[in-house]
Amino acid sequence: GAVVSQHPSRVICKSGTSVKIECRSLDFQATTMFWYRQFPKKSLMLMATSNEGSKATYEQGVEKDKFLINHASLTLSTLTVTSAHPEDSSFYICSARDRGGAGLSGELFFGEGSRLTVL
Amino acid sequence: AQSVTQLDSHVSVSEGTPVLLRCNYSSSYSPSLFWYVQHPNKGLQLLLKYTSAATLVKGINGFEAEFKKSETSFHLTKPSAHMSDAAEYFCVVRGNQGGKLIFGQGTELSVKP
């Protein structure tokens, strides 16, 4: 099956620094990728929809200047947490839609997640 | 707007006994519904999906779910639980705006030996 790779799987950083998380589709092209945030013992909260070659669409309440998303190619989207603070500590998960799927029915594949800890 | 409600935040079963994880959905049109499983500190794995074909959907690892329009339900079942089934399970509906997935609150499944 299709594989979505996230890197790094774990990252610890100091408050005030920026952290970049990569999401790659390894064996398919993804025109659309989604970024989620998951708090402990909680469900996934959609942060933004990333479309290749265009600006990301952010969900209500998500600061676009805080969470920078870039989708520069059909296989790579990045999430940069800028000026990270302890409250940004969370589990971030990306998903990618297989471009080969017809329209909205293309299957979504999830990455393994990236745990960010901000000290 | 589409939504899903998982009726139990935590379910505990003994190994070898049946599993039932309940999910109700709300949708103004024929929905696409999914069940995903998440093991600790891992990403999500698709168990099964319903996309308006057969109402009884068989998934991986012996799981299945039945779409019941009259009850607006999509409960997940498995005849016999295994220790490796212990995980978090999410019922998900695909939204009609951009195909975004809308997640339920999750049900934590514990399996006792």
PDB file of C-alpha atoms in Angstrom:
ATOM      1  CA  GLY A   1       0.000   0.000   0.000  1.00  0.00           C
ATOM      2  CA  ALA A   2       0.886   3.638  -0.278  1.00  0.00           C
ATOM      3  CA  VAL A   3       3.247   5.038   2.299  1.00  0.00           C
ATOM      4  CA  VAL A   4       3.403   8.482   3.790  1.00  0.00           C
ATOM      5  CA  SER A   5       6.550   9.324   5.675  1.00  0.00           C
ATOM      6  CA  GLN A   6       6.899  12.008   8.306  1.00  0.00           C
ATOM      7  CA  HIS A   7      10.171  13.360   9.599  1.00  0.00           C
ATOM      8  CA  PRO A   8      11.207  13.805  12.309  1.00  0.00           C
ATOM      9  CA  SER A   9       9.165  11.382  14.361  1.00  0.00           C
ATOM     10  CA  ARG A  10      10.191  13.157  17.534  1.00  0.00           C
ATOM     11  CA  VAL A  11      11.655  16.591  18.084  1.00  0.00           C
ATOM     12  CA  ILE A  12      12.479  18.582  21.194  1.00  0.00           C
ATOM     13  CA  CYS A  13      13.221  22.254  20.869  1.00  0.00           C
ATOM     14  CA  LYS A  14      13.657  25.341  22.985  1.00  0.00           C
ATOM     15  CA  SER A  15      10.954  27.931  23.291  1.00  0.00           C
ATOM     16  CA  GLY A  16      11.255  30.593  20.616  1.00  0.00           C
ATOM     17  CA  THR A  17      12.834  28.415  17.967  1.00  0.00           C
ATOM     18  CA  SER A  18      11.192  27.170  14.779  1.00  0.00           C
ATOM     19  CA  VAL A  19      10.681  23.551  13.854  1.00  0.00           C
ATOM     20  CA  LYS A  20      10.011  22.064  10.424  1.00  0.00           C
ATOM     21  CA  ILE A  21       8.160  18.802   9.939  1.00  0.00           C
ATOM     22  CA  GLU A  22       8.198  17.060   6.575  1.00  0.00           C
ATOM     23  CA  CYS A  23       5.488  14.899   5.055  1.00  0.00           C
ATOM     24  CA  ARG A  24       6.373  12.844   2.006  1.00  0.00           C
ATOM     25  CA  SER A  25       4.316  10.537  -0.142  1.00  0.00           C
ATOM     26  CA  LEU A  26       6.777   7.806  -1.057  1.00  0.00           C
ATOM     27  CA  ASP A  27       5.140   5.958  -3.922  1.00  0.00           C
ATOM     28  CA  PHE A  28       2.357   8.184  -5.164  1.00  0.00           C
ATOM     29  CA  GLN A  29       1.705  11.781  -6.092  1.00  0.00           C
ATOM     30  CA  ALA A  30      -0.385  13.833  -3.722  1.00  0.00           C
ATOM     31  CA  THR A  31      -2.008  17.035  -4.918  1.00  0.00           C
ATOM     32  CA  THR A  32      -3.590  17.484  -1.515  1.00  0.00           C
ATOM     33  CA  MET A  33      -2.146  16.922   1.914  1.00  0.00           C
ATOM     34  CA  PHE A  34      -3.768  17.564   5.253  1.00  0.00           C
ATOM     35  CA  TRP A  35      -2.148  18.521   8.545  1.00  0.00           C
ATOM     36  CA  TYR A  36      -3.707  17.478  11.839  1.00  0.00           C
ATOM     37  CA  ARG A  37      -2.910  18.155  15.454  1.00  0.00           C
ATOM     38  CA  GLN A  38      -3.692  15.666  18.171  1.00  0.00           C
ATOM     39  CA  PHE A  39      -3.652  16.419  21.878  1.00  0.00           C
ATOM     40  CA  PRO A  40      -3.172  13.572  24.379  1.00  0.00           C
ATOM     41  CA  LYS A  41      -6.205  11.334  24.615  1.00  0.00           C
ATOM     42  CA  LYS A  42      -7.987  13.502  22.080  1.00  0.00           C
ATOM     43  CA  SER A  43      -9.170  13.258  18.530  1.00  0.00           C
ATOM     44  CA  LEU A  44      -7.459  14.710  15.497  1.00  0.00           C
ATOM     45  CA  MET A  45      -8.047  18.359  14.747  1.00  0.00           C
ATOM     46  CA  LEU A  46      -7.627  19.427  11.145  1.00  0.00           C
ATOM     47  CA  MET A  47      -5.288  22.393  10.963  1.00  0.00           C
ATOM     48  CA  ALA A  48      -5.011  23.041   7.266  1.00  0.00           C
ATOM     49  CA  THR A  49      -5.358  21.673   3.780  1.00  0.00           C
ATOM     50  CA  SER A  50      -2.240  21.903   1.663  1.00  0.00           C
ATOM     51  CA  ASN A  51      -2.545  22.010  -2.126  1.00  0.00           C
ATOM     52  CA  GLU A  52       0.467  21.631  -4.359  1.00  0.00           C
ATOM     53  CA  GLY A  53       1.520  24.898  -5.890  1.00  0.00           C
ATOM     54  CA  SER A  54      -0.935  27.079  -4.024  1.00  0.00           C
ATOM     55  CA  LYS A  55      -1.509  28.553  -0.592  1.00  0.00           C
ATOM     56  CA  ALA A  56      -2.762  26.327   2.175  1.00  0.00           C
ATOM     57  CA  THR A  57      -6.291  26.652   3.458  1.00  0.00           C
ATOM     58  CA  TYR A  58      -6.368  26.996   7.213  1.00  0.00           C
ATOM     59  CA  GLU A  59      -9.167  25.946   9.517  1.00  0.00           C
ATOM     60  CA  GLN A  60     -10.829  28.516  11.707  1.00  0.00           C
ATOM     61  CA  GLY A  61      -8.746  29.357  14.725  1.00  0.00           C
ATOM     62  CA  VAL A  62      -5.441  28.131  13.320  1.00  0.00           C
ATOM     63  CA  GLU A  63      -2.821  30.884  13.002  1.00  0.00           C
ATOM     64  CA  LYS A  64      -1.356  30.731   9.516  1.00  0.00           C
ATOM     65  CA  ASP A  65       1.643  32.836  10.523  1.00  0.00           C
ATOM     66  CA  LYS A  66       2.335  30.459  13.363  1.00  0.00           C
ATOM     67  CA  PHE A  67       1.972  27.262  11.377  1.00  0.00           C
ATOM     68  CA  LEU A  68       3.546  27.773   7.971  1.00  0.00           C
ATOM     69  CA  ILE A  69       2.666  25.176   5.371  1.00  0.00           C
ATOM     70  CA  ASN A  70       4.448  24.720   2.091  1.00  0.00           C
ATOM     71  CA  HIS A  71       3.520  22.174  -0.571  1.00  0.00           C
ATOM     72  CA  ALA A  72       6.248  22.680  -3.108  1.00  0.00           C
ATOM     73  CA  SER A  73       5.975  19.385  -4.954  1.00  0.00           C
ATOM     74  CA  LEU A  74       3.563  16.539  -5.507  1.00  0.00           C
ATOM     75  CA  THR A  75       5.374  14.433  -2.939  1.00  0.00           C
ATOM     76  CA  LEU A  76       6.343  16.860  -0.202  1.00  0.00           C
ATOM     77  CA  SER A  77       4.529  19.166   2.201  1.00  0.00           C
ATOM     78  CA  THR A  78       6.167  20.851   5.167  1.00  0.00           C
ATOM     79  CA  LEU A  79       4.758  22.294   8.370  1.00  0.00           C
ATOM     80  CA  THR A  80       6.900  24.853  10.161  1.00  0.00           C
ATOM     81  CA  VAL A  81       5.982  25.786  13.704  1.00  0.00           C
ATOM     82  CA  THR A  82       7.416  29.267  14.097  1.00  0.00           C
ATOM     83  CA  SER A  83       8.574  30.703  17.403  1.00  0.00           C
ATOM     84  CA  ALA A  84       7.428  27.582  19.177  1.00  0.00           C
ATOM     85  CA  HIS A  85       6.115  27.739  22.731  1.00  0.00           C
ATOM     86  CA  PRO A  86       5.303  24.975  25.218  1.00  0.00           C
ATOM     87  CA  GLU A  87       1.610  25.131  24.289  1.00  0.00           C
ATOM     88  CA  ASP A  88       2.574  24.091  20.753  1.00  0.00           C
ATOM     89  CA  SER A  89       3.740  20.755  22.095  1.00  0.00           C
ATOM     90  CA  SER A  90       1.597  18.134  20.438  1.00  0.00           C
ATOM     91  CA  PHE A  91       1.434  15.206  18.043  1.00  0.00           C
ATOM     92  CA  TYR A  92       1.239  16.405  14.445  1.00  0.00           C
ATOM     93  CA  ILE A  93      -0.008  14.046  11.760  1.00  0.00           C
ATOM     94  CA  CYS A  94      -0.161  14.542   8.025  1.00  0.00           C
ATOM     95  CA  SER A  95      -2.213  12.710   5.468  1.00  0.00           C
ATOM     96  CA  ALA A  96      -1.964  12.636   1.708  1.00  0.00           C
ATOM     97  CA  ARG A  97      -4.518  11.903  -0.964  1.00  0.00           C
ATOM     98  CA  ASP A  98      -3.411   9.675  -3.801  1.00  0.00           C
ATOM     99  CA  ARG A  99      -3.642  11.782  -6.948  1.00  0.00           C
ATOM    100  CA  GLY A 100      -4.515   8.633  -8.851  1.00  0.00           C
ATOM    101  CA  GLY A 101      -7.809   8.405  -6.988  1.00  0.00           C
ATOM    102  CA  ALA A 102     -10.804   9.836  -8.795  1.00  0.00           C
ATOM    103  CA  GLY A 103     -11.621  13.257  -7.443  1.00  0.00           C
ATOM    104  CA  LEU A 104     -12.484  13.342  -3.794  1.00  0.00           C
ATOM    105  CA  SER A 105     -12.622   9.587  -3.551  1.00  0.00           C
ATOM    106  CA  GLY A 106      -8.857   9.204  -3.710  1.00  0.00           C
ATOM    107  CA  GLU A 107      -7.809   7.317  -0.624  1.00  0.00           C
ATOM    108  CA  LEU A 108      -6.101   9.154   2.189  1.00  0.00           C
ATOM    109  CA  PHE A 109      -2.947   7.764   3.722  1.00  0.00           C
ATOM    110  CA  PHE A 110      -1.603   8.909   7.051  1.00  0.00           C
ATOM    111  CA  GLY A 111       1.922   9.496   8.212  1.00  0.00           C
ATOM    112  CA  GLU A 112       3.261   8.053  11.453  1.00  0.00           C
ATOM    113  CA  GLY A 113       3.080  11.404  13.177  1.00  0.00           C
ATOM    114  CA  SER A 114       5.631  13.764  14.670  1.00  0.00           C
ATOM    115  CA  ARG A 115       5.751  14.471  18.388  1.00  0.00           C
ATOM    116  CA  LEU A 116       6.875  17.984  19.154  1.00  0.00           C
ATOM    117  CA  THR A 117       7.985  18.922  22.646  1.00  0.00           C
ATOM    118  CA  VAL A 118       8.788  22.561  23.305  1.00  0.00           C
ATOM    119  CA  LEU A 119      10.765  23.229  26.475  1.00  0.00           C
TER     120      LEU A 119
ATOM    121  CA  ALA B   1     -22.852  19.675   7.967  1.00  0.00           C
ATOM    122  CA  GLN B   2     -21.428  16.242   8.524  1.00  0.00           C
ATOM    123  CA  SER B   3     -20.460  14.883  11.917  1.00  0.00           C
ATOM    124  CA  VAL B   4     -19.844  11.637  13.734  1.00  0.00           C
ATOM    125  CA  THR B   5     -20.412  10.715  17.351  1.00  0.00           C
ATOM    126  CA  GLN B   6     -18.643   7.827  18.977  1.00  0.00           C
ATOM    127  CA  LEU B   7     -20.857   6.755  21.813  1.00  0.00           C
ATOM    128  CA  ASP B   8     -18.184   5.268  24.064  1.00  0.00           C
ATOM    129  CA  SER B   9     -14.907   6.890  24.994  1.00  0.00           C
ATOM    130  CA  HIS B  10     -13.585   3.615  26.377  1.00  0.00           C
ATOM    131  CA  VAL B  11     -14.506  -0.028  25.808  1.00  0.00           C
ATOM    132  CA  SER B  12     -12.955  -2.929  27.657  1.00  0.00           C
ATOM    133  CA  VAL B  13     -13.326  -6.561  26.562  1.00  0.00           C
ATOM    134  CA  SER B  14     -11.700  -9.853  27.365  1.00  0.00           C
ATOM    135  CA  GLU B  15      -9.549 -11.597  24.809  1.00  0.00           C
ATOM    136  CA  GLY B  16     -11.636 -13.876  22.628  1.00  0.00           C
ATOM    137  CA  THR B  17     -14.913 -12.028  23.223  1.00  0.00           C
ATOM    138  CA  PRO B  18     -16.748  -9.871  20.677  1.00  0.00           C
ATOM    139  CA  VAL B  19     -15.953  -6.218  20.117  1.00  0.00           C
ATOM    140  CA  LEU B  20     -18.549  -3.534  19.439  1.00  0.00           C
ATOM    141  CA  LEU B  21     -17.528   0.089  18.932  1.00  0.00           C
ATOM    142  CA  ARG B  22     -20.465   2.372  18.280  1.00  0.00           C
ATOM    143  CA  CYS B  23     -20.648   5.291  15.879  1.00  0.00           C
ATOM    144  CA  ASN B  24     -23.538   7.468  14.762  1.00  0.00           C
ATOM    145  CA  TYR B  25     -23.248   9.890  11.897  1.00  0.00           C
ATOM    146  CA  SER B  26     -25.043  12.976  10.711  1.00  0.00           C
ATOM    147  CA  SER B  27     -25.040  13.832   7.042  1.00  0.00           C
ATOM    148  CA  SER B  28     -27.353  15.610   4.658  1.00  0.00           C
ATOM    149  CA  TYR B  29     -26.449  13.244   1.857  1.00  0.00           C
ATOM    150  CA  SER B  30     -25.125   9.726   1.376  1.00  0.00           C
ATOM    151  CA  PRO B  31     -21.913   9.764   3.377  1.00  0.00           C
ATOM    152  CA  SER B  32     -18.542   8.151   2.987  1.00  0.00           C
ATOM    153  CA  LEU B  33     -17.633   6.606   6.331  1.00  0.00           C
ATOM    154  CA  PHE B  34     -14.399   5.171   7.619  1.00  0.00           C
ATOM    155  CA  TRP B  35     -12.930   3.461  10.646  1.00  0.00           C
ATOM    156  CA  TYR B  36      -9.298   4.107  11.475  1.00  0.00           C
ATOM    157  CA  VAL B  37      -7.127   2.552  14.184  1.00  0.00           C
ATOM    158  CA  GLN B  38      -4.276   4.289  15.962  1.00  0.00           C
ATOM    159  CA  HIS B  39      -1.752   2.506  18.149  1.00  0.00           C
ATOM    160  CA  PRO B  40       0.116   4.569  20.757  1.00  0.00           C
ATOM    161  CA  ASN B  41       2.348   7.250  19.275  1.00  0.00           C
ATOM    162  CA  LYS B  42       1.604   6.054  15.771  1.00  0.00           C
ATOM    163  CA  GLY B  43      -0.223   7.308  12.740  1.00  0.00           C
ATOM    164  CA  LEU B  44      -3.607   6.076  11.587  1.00  0.00           C
ATOM    165  CA  GLN B  45      -4.345   2.904   9.694  1.00  0.00           C
ATOM    166  CA  LEU B  46      -7.499   2.451   7.657  1.00  0.00           C
ATOM    167  CA  LEU B  47      -9.569  -0.497   8.861  1.00  0.00           C
ATOM    168  CA  LEU B  48     -12.444  -0.215   6.416  1.00  0.00           C
ATOM    169  CA  LYS B  49     -14.569   2.232   4.481  1.00  0.00           C
ATOM    170  CA  TYR B  50     -18.145   2.569   3.261  1.00  0.00           C
ATOM    171  CA  THR B  51     -18.780   4.422   0.024  1.00  0.00           C
ATOM    172  CA  SER B  52     -22.388   3.566  -0.856  1.00  0.00           C
ATOM    173  CA  ALA B  53     -21.730   0.053  -2.101  1.00  0.00           C
ATOM    174  CA  ALA B  54     -22.484  -2.937   0.135  1.00  0.00           C
ATOM    175  CA  THR B  55     -23.850  -1.939   3.531  1.00  0.00           C
ATOM    176  CA  LEU B  56     -21.807  -4.605   5.316  1.00  0.00           C
ATOM    177  CA  VAL B  57     -18.177  -3.700   4.926  1.00  0.00           C
ATOM    178  CA  LYS B  58     -15.374  -6.082   5.739  1.00  0.00           C
ATOM    179  CA  GLY B  59     -12.040  -4.681   6.748  1.00  0.00           C
ATOM    180  CA  ILE B  60      -8.640  -5.818   7.830  1.00  0.00           C
ATOM    181  CA  ASN B  61      -7.822  -7.910  10.898  1.00  0.00           C
ATOM    182  CA  GLY B  62     -11.296  -9.425  11.079  1.00  0.00           C
ATOM    183  CA  PHE B  63     -13.148  -6.158  11.615  1.00  0.00           C
ATOM    184  CA  GLU B  64     -16.364  -5.290   9.869  1.00  0.00           C
ATOM    185  CA  ALA B  65     -18.962  -2.532  10.028  1.00  0.00           C
ATOM    186  CA  GLU B  66     -22.544  -2.239   8.921  1.00  0.00           C
ATOM    187  CA  PHE B  67     -24.011   0.939   7.472  1.00  0.00           C
ATOM    188  CA  LYS B  68     -27.574   1.392   8.710  1.00  0.00           C
ATOM    189  CA  LYS B  69     -29.224   4.412   7.174  1.00  0.00           C
ATOM    190  CA  SER B  70     -32.409   4.069   9.235  1.00  0.00           C
ATOM    191  CA  GLU B  71     -30.354   4.259  12.416  1.00  0.00           C
ATOM    192  CA  THR B  72     -27.657   6.590  11.061  1.00  0.00           C
ATOM    193  CA  SER B  73     -25.127   4.182  12.488  1.00  0.00           C
ATOM    194  CA  PHE B  74     -21.848   2.630  11.381  1.00  0.00           C
ATOM    195  CA  HIS B  75     -20.817   0.398  14.269  1.00  0.00           C
ATOM    196  CA  LEU B  76     -17.543  -1.507  14.158  1.00  0.00           C
ATOM    197  CA  THR B  77     -17.487  -5.152  15.222  1.00  0.00           C
ATOM    198  CA  LYS B  78     -15.135  -8.064  15.522  1.00  0.00           C
ATOM    199  CA  PRO B  79     -16.182 -11.570  16.603  1.00  0.00           C
ATOM    200  CA  SER B  80     -13.173 -12.274  18.780  1.00  0.00           C
ATOM    201  CA  ALA B  81     -10.840  -9.708  20.292  1.00  0.00           C
ATOM    202  CA  HIS B  82      -7.098 -10.151  20.256  1.00  0.00           C
ATOM    203  CA  MET B  83      -4.613  -8.494  22.566  1.00  0.00           C
ATOM    204  CA  SER B  84      -3.121  -6.671  19.588  1.00  0.00           C
ATOM    205  CA  ASP B  85      -6.480  -4.962  18.955  1.00  0.00           C
ATOM    206  CA  ALA B  86      -5.933  -2.696  21.965  1.00  0.00           C
ATOM    207  CA  ALA B  87      -5.717   0.787  20.453  1.00  0.00           C
ATOM    208  CA  GLU B  88      -7.669   3.961  19.759  1.00  0.00           C
ATOM    209  CA  TYR B  89     -10.371   3.722  17.114  1.00  0.00           C
ATOM    210  CA  PHE B  90     -11.796   6.637  15.154  1.00  0.00           C
ATOM    211  CA  CYS B  91     -15.020   6.767  13.213  1.00  0.00           C
ATOM    212  CA  VAL B  92     -14.687   9.278  10.394  1.00  0.00           C
ATOM    213  CA  VAL B  93     -16.984  10.874   7.838  1.00  0.00           C
ATOM    214  CA  ARG B  94     -15.824  12.633   4.712  1.00  0.00           C
ATOM    215  CA  GLY B  95     -17.056  16.178   4.531  1.00  0.00           C
ATOM    216  CA  ASN B  96     -18.578  17.643   1.402  1.00  0.00           C
ATOM    217  CA  GLN B  97     -16.184  20.585   1.357  1.00  0.00           C
ATOM    218  CA  GLY B  98     -12.915  19.589  -0.213  1.00  0.00           C
ATOM    219  CA  GLY B  99     -13.201  16.025   0.953  1.00  0.00           C
ATOM    220  CA  LYS B 100     -11.920  16.779   4.423  1.00  0.00           C
ATOM    221  CA  LEU B 101     -12.182  14.014   6.979  1.00  0.00           C
ATOM    222  CA  ILE B 102     -14.188  14.746  10.106  1.00  0.00           C
ATOM    223  CA  PHE B 103     -13.124  12.643  13.059  1.00  0.00           C
ATOM    224  CA  GLY B 104     -15.151  11.317  15.937  1.00  0.00           C
ATOM    225  CA  GLN B 105     -13.871  11.693  19.444  1.00  0.00           C
ATOM    226  CA  GLY B 106     -12.275   8.276  19.452  1.00  0.00           C
ATOM    227  CA  THR B 107     -12.881   5.087  21.437  1.00  0.00           C
ATOM    228  CA  GLU B 108     -10.091   3.495  23.389  1.00  0.00           C
ATOM    229  CA  LEU B 109     -10.300  -0.284  23.233  1.00  0.00           C
ATOM    230  CA  SER B 110      -8.702  -2.271  26.036  1.00  0.00           C
ATOM    231  CA  VAL B 111      -8.333  -6.036  25.778  1.00  0.00           C
ATOM    232  CA  LYS B 112      -7.883  -8.021  28.959  1.00  0.00           C
ATOM    233  CA  PRO B 113      -6.126 -11.398  28.942  1.00  0.00           C
TER     234      PRO B 113
END
